[in-house]
Amino acid sequence: AHGFYAGVDAIADFSLALAESDVPLTNGRGAFSSSLAEYAITAALHFNKQIPRCMGNRVARKWDKFVMAELRGKTLGLVGYGDIAKATARLARAFGMRVVALRRNASKADDPEGLVDLVVGPYDGPVQQTHKHALFSEADVVVCSLPGTAETRHFVSSAEFGAMKEGSIFISMGRGLAVDEAALCEALRAGVIAGAALDVFEVEPLPTSSPLWDCPNLLLTAHNADFTEDYFKLGWEVWARNLRCYLEGQPLATPVDKRAGY
């Protein structure tokens, strides 16, 4: 069986049923990592270069020579370190950023490309609040690409936003379930963080009644950061690669742990 997307939460009941069988499950991991990494960097630039202010100045015919920030020298914090996070780290490196990653198991921090400067997380046992605080307090830009599972529900909430630096940016493009949207809205309204970009939400499509629509300094997109011209081509290429592996008796390219959900 194959899930077209990297996240298999949409077929959670099906994957749990498969867990009781010998039928393998694969996903679209890696197919859309490049486009999502571009989205993360775009969002970081959106706030660092104050694009809304620039647009407003043009409309107001205002010559406003304000000081612009840059990404070079800043720290990117990655919550989760799968294919999306690795692709984001590559682009961040090109901008001269330092990279810190939070992993569920820090002992498995294989990094042959040398993309990460520091890995935080447990070597044995669950992720603790101290691990999360270490990343959120150090990063200028935090990118969350966690899957949607029972364990990741509201993984990012008030404590995490409260730990972030003044002027920092939060970006979510994994699964909306991982972010406490009410806590994010509160952090934005209180000015605890400078801005946020969300491409994924707990409920999709996002209801018109959601407070997120009225949140200040929020870049909001309709879960289409990866919906590029080559979307279907890239997705089916991963499926075809797994099919070839299966038919040739080779290890599957993107196997899913059916019980873990990713």
Tab-separated table of C-alpha atoms in Angstrom:
chain	number	residue	atom	x	y	z
A	1	ALA	CA	0.000	0.000	0.000
A	2	HIS	CA	1.154	3.557	-0.648
A	3	GLY	CA	0.209	6.979	0.731
A	4	PHE	CA	0.729	9.774	-1.806
A	5	TYR	CA	1.785	12.328	0.832
A	6	ALA	CA	4.627	12.213	3.338
A	7	GLY	CA	2.094	12.258	6.178
A	8	VAL	CA	-0.141	9.204	6.444
A	9	ASP	CA	-2.480	10.663	9.083
A	10	ALA	CA	-5.226	10.969	6.466
A	11	ILE	CA	-5.242	7.165	6.184
A	12	ALA	CA	-4.558	6.511	9.882
A	13	ASP	CA	-7.304	3.912	10.301
A	14	PHE	CA	-6.140	2.092	7.187
A	15	SER	CA	-2.485	2.102	8.291
A	16	LEU	CA	-3.439	0.759	11.728
A	17	ALA	CA	-5.328	-2.067	10.052
A	18	LEU	CA	-2.235	-2.764	7.946
A	19	ALA	CA	-0.164	-2.932	11.139
A	20	GLU	CA	-1.816	-6.248	11.899
A	21	SER	CA	-0.790	-7.633	8.508
A	22	ASP	CA	2.375	-8.238	6.521
A	23	VAL	CA	1.348	-5.723	3.855
A	24	PRO	CA	4.034	-2.984	3.635
A	25	LEU	CA	3.143	0.698	3.612
A	26	THR	CA	5.119	3.444	1.873
A	27	ASN	CA	4.626	7.199	1.576
A	28	GLY	CA	5.611	10.151	-0.604
A	29	ARG	CA	8.517	11.152	1.611
A	30	GLY	CA	10.968	13.419	-0.188
A	31	ALA	CA	8.742	14.207	-3.166
A	32	PHE	CA	7.841	17.701	-1.993
A	33	SER	CA	10.757	18.549	0.302
A	34	SER	CA	12.313	21.060	-2.112
A	35	SER	CA	9.163	23.149	-2.553
A	36	LEU	CA	8.466	23.141	1.193
A	37	ALA	CA	12.034	24.213	1.944
A	38	GLU	CA	11.575	27.130	-0.472
A	39	TYR	CA	8.385	28.064	1.371
A	40	ALA	CA	10.216	28.108	4.712
A	41	ILE	CA	12.947	30.398	3.422
A	42	THR	CA	10.383	32.605	1.660
A	43	ALA	CA	8.470	32.990	4.934
A	44	ALA	CA	11.662	33.816	6.835
A	45	LEU	CA	12.540	36.485	4.252
A	46	HIS	CA	8.961	37.784	4.251
A	47	PHE	CA	9.342	38.858	7.875
A	48	ASN	CA	13.066	39.674	7.945
A	49	LYS	CA	12.719	42.001	4.966
A	50	GLN	CA	9.344	43.306	6.237
A	51	ILE	CA	7.604	42.746	2.917
A	52	PRO	CA	4.134	43.819	4.192
A	53	ARG	CA	5.673	47.125	5.308
A	54	CYS	CA	7.262	47.568	1.889
A	55	MET	CA	3.937	46.934	0.161
A	56	GLY	CA	2.142	49.327	2.498
A	57	ASN	CA	4.734	52.020	1.870
A	58	ARG	CA	4.203	51.747	-1.880
A	59	VAL	CA	0.446	52.150	-1.492
A	60	ALA	CA	0.973	55.114	0.843
A	61	ARG	CA	3.674	56.604	-1.451
A	62	LYS	CA	5.907	56.680	1.621
A	63	TRP	CA	9.713	56.807	1.342
A	64	ASP	CA	10.566	54.751	4.434
A	65	LYS	CA	14.276	53.900	4.634
A	66	PHE	CA	14.033	51.420	7.505
A	67	VAL	CA	16.735	48.959	8.566
A	68	MET	CA	16.260	45.489	7.058
A	69	ALA	CA	17.335	42.310	8.822
A	70	GLU	CA	19.186	39.478	7.091
A	71	LEU	CA	19.247	35.722	7.537
A	72	ARG	CA	23.030	35.455	7.478
A	73	GLY	CA	24.328	34.726	10.968
A	74	LYS	CA	20.905	33.832	12.362
A	75	THR	CA	19.994	30.429	13.789
A	76	LEU	CA	17.456	28.121	12.163
A	77	GLY	CA	15.763	25.697	14.548
A	78	LEU	CA	14.298	22.544	13.022
A	79	VAL	CA	11.591	20.721	14.966
A	80	GLY	CA	11.953	17.261	13.479
A	81	TYR	CA	14.707	16.278	11.093
A	82	GLY	CA	13.200	14.389	8.182
A	83	ASP	CA	13.507	15.082	4.459
A	84	ILE	CA	11.701	18.432	4.636
A	85	ALA	CA	13.937	19.677	7.433
A	86	LYS	CA	17.090	18.524	5.646
A	87	ALA	CA	16.065	20.338	2.454
A	88	THR	CA	15.382	23.469	4.511
A	89	ALA	CA	18.778	23.170	6.200
A	90	ARG	CA	20.511	23.064	2.789
A	91	LEU	CA	18.908	26.344	1.733
A	92	ALA	CA	19.530	27.926	5.121
A	93	ARG	CA	23.211	27.044	4.827
A	94	ALA	CA	23.333	28.857	1.485
A	95	PHE	CA	22.082	31.977	3.293
A	96	GLY	CA	24.788	31.644	5.936
A	97	MET	CA	22.526	30.461	8.738
A	98	ARG	CA	23.471	28.269	11.681
A	99	VAL	CA	21.285	25.151	12.007
A	100	VAL	CA	20.030	23.444	15.184
A	101	ALA	CA	17.762	20.385	15.020
A	102	LEU	CA	15.503	18.725	17.581
A	103	ARG	CA	15.245	14.966	17.120
A	104	ARG	CA	13.263	12.320	18.946
A	105	ASN	CA	16.459	10.259	19.149
A	106	ALA	CA	19.624	12.340	19.094
A	107	SER	CA	21.772	9.225	18.845
A	108	LYS	CA	20.486	8.707	15.291
A	109	ALA	CA	21.671	12.124	14.157
A	110	ASP	CA	23.365	10.984	10.965
A	111	ASP	CA	24.452	14.092	9.076
A	112	PRO	CA	26.844	13.154	6.243
A	113	GLU	CA	26.351	16.553	4.571
A	114	GLY	CA	27.310	18.452	7.704
A	115	LEU	CA	24.122	20.523	7.603
A	116	VAL	CA	23.476	20.704	11.351
A	117	ASP	CA	25.639	22.539	13.864
A	118	LEU	CA	23.863	21.170	16.940
A	119	VAL	CA	21.417	18.326	17.593
A	120	VAL	CA	19.241	18.433	20.707
A	121	GLY	CA	16.999	15.686	22.010
A	122	PRO	CA	17.081	12.553	24.144
A	123	TYR	CA	19.467	9.674	23.648
A	124	ASP	CA	17.087	7.411	25.527
A	125	GLY	CA	13.441	8.066	26.339
A	126	PRO	CA	10.949	10.735	25.285
A	127	VAL	CA	11.597	14.351	24.304
A	128	GLN	CA	11.575	16.467	27.451
A	129	GLN	CA	10.635	20.112	27.919
A	130	THR	CA	14.321	20.915	28.456
A	131	HIS	CA	15.120	19.614	24.964
A	132	LYS	CA	12.376	21.735	23.417
A	133	HIS	CA	13.426	24.813	25.390
A	134	ALA	CA	17.023	24.387	24.222
A	135	LEU	CA	15.946	24.686	20.577
A	136	PHE	CA	13.192	27.297	20.854
A	137	SER	CA	15.263	29.625	23.024
A	138	GLU	CA	18.242	29.527	20.665
A	139	ALA	CA	16.573	29.839	17.246
A	140	ASP	CA	15.734	33.033	15.381
A	141	VAL	CA	13.592	31.071	12.920
A	142	VAL	CA	11.820	27.855	13.962
A	143	VAL	CA	10.496	25.483	11.306
A	144	CYS	CA	8.147	22.716	12.437
A	145	SER	CA	7.712	19.789	10.037
A	146	LEU	CA	6.391	17.161	12.462
A	147	PRO	CA	3.939	14.480	11.317
A	148	GLY	CA	0.421	14.352	12.720
A	149	THR	CA	0.299	11.659	15.409
A	150	ALA	CA	-1.062	11.317	18.944
A	151	GLU	CA	2.451	12.006	20.257
A	152	THR	CA	2.899	15.246	18.293
A	153	ARG	CA	-0.475	16.823	19.125
A	154	HIS	CA	0.185	20.418	20.292
A	155	PHE	CA	3.891	19.647	20.521
A	156	VAL	CA	4.368	23.394	20.054
A	157	SER	CA	2.317	25.429	22.529
A	158	SER	CA	2.533	28.341	24.969
A	159	ALA	CA	5.741	27.170	26.679
A	160	GLU	CA	7.563	26.900	23.353
A	161	PHE	CA	6.392	30.274	22.051
A	162	GLY	CA	7.261	31.824	25.408
A	163	ALA	CA	10.803	30.479	25.140
A	164	MET	CA	11.419	32.052	21.729
A	165	LYS	CA	13.579	35.136	21.272
A	166	GLU	CA	12.094	38.576	20.790
A	167	GLY	CA	11.822	39.156	17.054
A	168	SER	CA	11.824	35.445	16.162
A	169	ILE	CA	9.733	33.731	13.493
A	170	PHE	CA	7.740	30.477	13.650
A	171	ILE	CA	6.908	28.442	10.517
A	172	SER	CA	4.687	25.351	10.395
A	173	MET	CA	4.463	23.107	7.324
A	174	GLY	CA	4.266	19.538	8.617
A	175	ARG	CA	0.850	18.831	10.093
A	176	GLY	CA	-1.397	21.398	11.770
A	177	LEU	CA	-2.076	19.032	14.656
A	178	ALA	CA	1.449	19.676	15.994
A	179	VAL	CA	0.766	23.363	16.735
A	180	ASP	CA	-1.547	24.808	19.380
A	181	GLU	CA	-3.225	27.454	17.233
A	182	ALA	CA	-4.796	29.303	20.184
A	183	ALA	CA	-1.374	29.606	21.836
A	184	LEU	CA	0.127	30.859	18.577
A	185	CYS	CA	-2.578	33.508	18.198
A	186	GLU	CA	-1.955	34.643	21.764
A	187	ALA	CA	1.812	34.869	21.157
A	188	LEU	CA	1.293	36.930	17.996
A	189	ARG	CA	-1.207	39.311	19.597
A	190	ALA	CA	1.058	39.812	22.608
A	191	GLY	CA	4.107	40.392	20.410
A	192	VAL	CA	5.947	37.471	22.004
A	193	ILE	CA	7.160	36.500	18.525
A	194	ALA	CA	7.551	38.774	15.507
A	195	GLY	CA	5.663	36.644	13.016
A	196	ALA	CA	4.477	33.239	11.945
A	197	ALA	CA	3.729	31.392	8.728
A	198	LEU	CA	1.232	28.537	8.619
A	199	ASP	CA	0.585	26.305	5.633
A	200	VAL	CA	-1.134	23.557	7.666
A	201	PHE	CA	-3.964	23.643	10.197
A	202	GLU	CA	-5.789	21.449	12.684
A	203	VAL	CA	-8.953	21.733	10.611
A	204	GLU	CA	-8.727	22.060	6.832
A	205	PRO	CA	-10.070	23.978	5.026
A	206	LEU	CA	-9.561	26.569	7.756
A	207	PRO	CA	-13.049	27.679	8.927
A	208	THR	CA	-13.952	31.298	8.226
A	209	SER	CA	-14.677	31.609	11.954
A	210	SER	CA	-11.089	30.763	12.920
A	211	PRO	CA	-9.320	33.496	14.938
A	212	LEU	CA	-6.237	32.877	12.798
A	213	TRP	CA	-7.700	34.980	9.983
A	214	ASP	CA	-7.480	38.048	12.226
A	215	CYS	CA	-4.089	37.334	13.811
A	216	PRO	CA	-1.462	40.047	13.275
A	217	ASN	CA	1.836	39.238	11.584
A	218	LEU	CA	0.619	35.909	10.264
A	219	LEU	CA	1.362	34.631	6.771
A	220	LEU	CA	-1.384	32.130	6.033
A	221	THR	CA	-1.512	29.778	3.031
A	222	ALA	CA	-3.991	27.053	2.133
A	223	HIS	CA	-1.798	23.931	2.516
A	224	ASN	CA	-0.459	24.586	-0.954
A	225	ALA	CA	3.226	25.278	-0.260
A	226	ASP	CA	4.055	22.014	-2.029
A	227	PHE	CA	1.318	22.240	-4.692
A	228	THR	CA	3.640	23.087	-7.577
A	229	GLU	CA	3.416	22.513	-11.324
A	230	ASP	CA	5.196	19.160	-10.869
A	231	TYR	CA	3.191	18.066	-7.833
A	232	PHE	CA	1.635	14.919	-9.292
A	233	LYS	CA	4.698	13.984	-11.342
A	234	LEU	CA	6.937	14.125	-8.259
A	235	GLY	CA	4.467	12.202	-6.123
A	236	TRP	CA	3.969	9.368	-8.579
A	237	GLU	CA	7.698	9.057	-9.167
A	238	VAL	CA	8.103	8.066	-5.516
A	239	TRP	CA	5.299	5.512	-5.878
A	240	ALA	CA	6.959	4.064	-9.016
A	241	ARG	CA	10.310	3.845	-7.235
A	242	ASN	CA	8.740	1.868	-4.399
A	243	LEU	CA	6.936	-0.396	-6.851
A	244	ARG	CA	10.187	-1.208	-8.629
A	245	CYS	CA	11.857	-1.996	-5.307
A	246	TYR	CA	8.978	-4.282	-4.339
A	247	LEU	CA	8.947	-6.156	-7.643
A	248	GLU	CA	12.726	-6.596	-7.561
A	249	GLY	CA	12.748	-7.786	-3.970
A	250	GLN	CA	14.739	-4.755	-2.812
A	251	PRO	CA	14.193	-2.695	0.376
A	252	LEU	CA	11.402	-0.185	-0.134
A	253	ALA	CA	12.491	3.400	-0.809
A	254	THR	CA	10.136	5.144	1.648
A	255	PRO	CA	8.810	2.608	4.164
A	256	VAL	CA	6.414	3.747	6.899
A	257	ASP	CA	6.391	2.482	10.465
A	258	LYS	CA	2.704	1.583	10.528
A	259	ARG	CA	2.393	1.832	14.306
A	260	ALA	CA	4.354	5.059	14.691
A	261	GLY	CA	2.477	6.674	11.787
A	262	TYR	CA	5.476	7.954	9.816
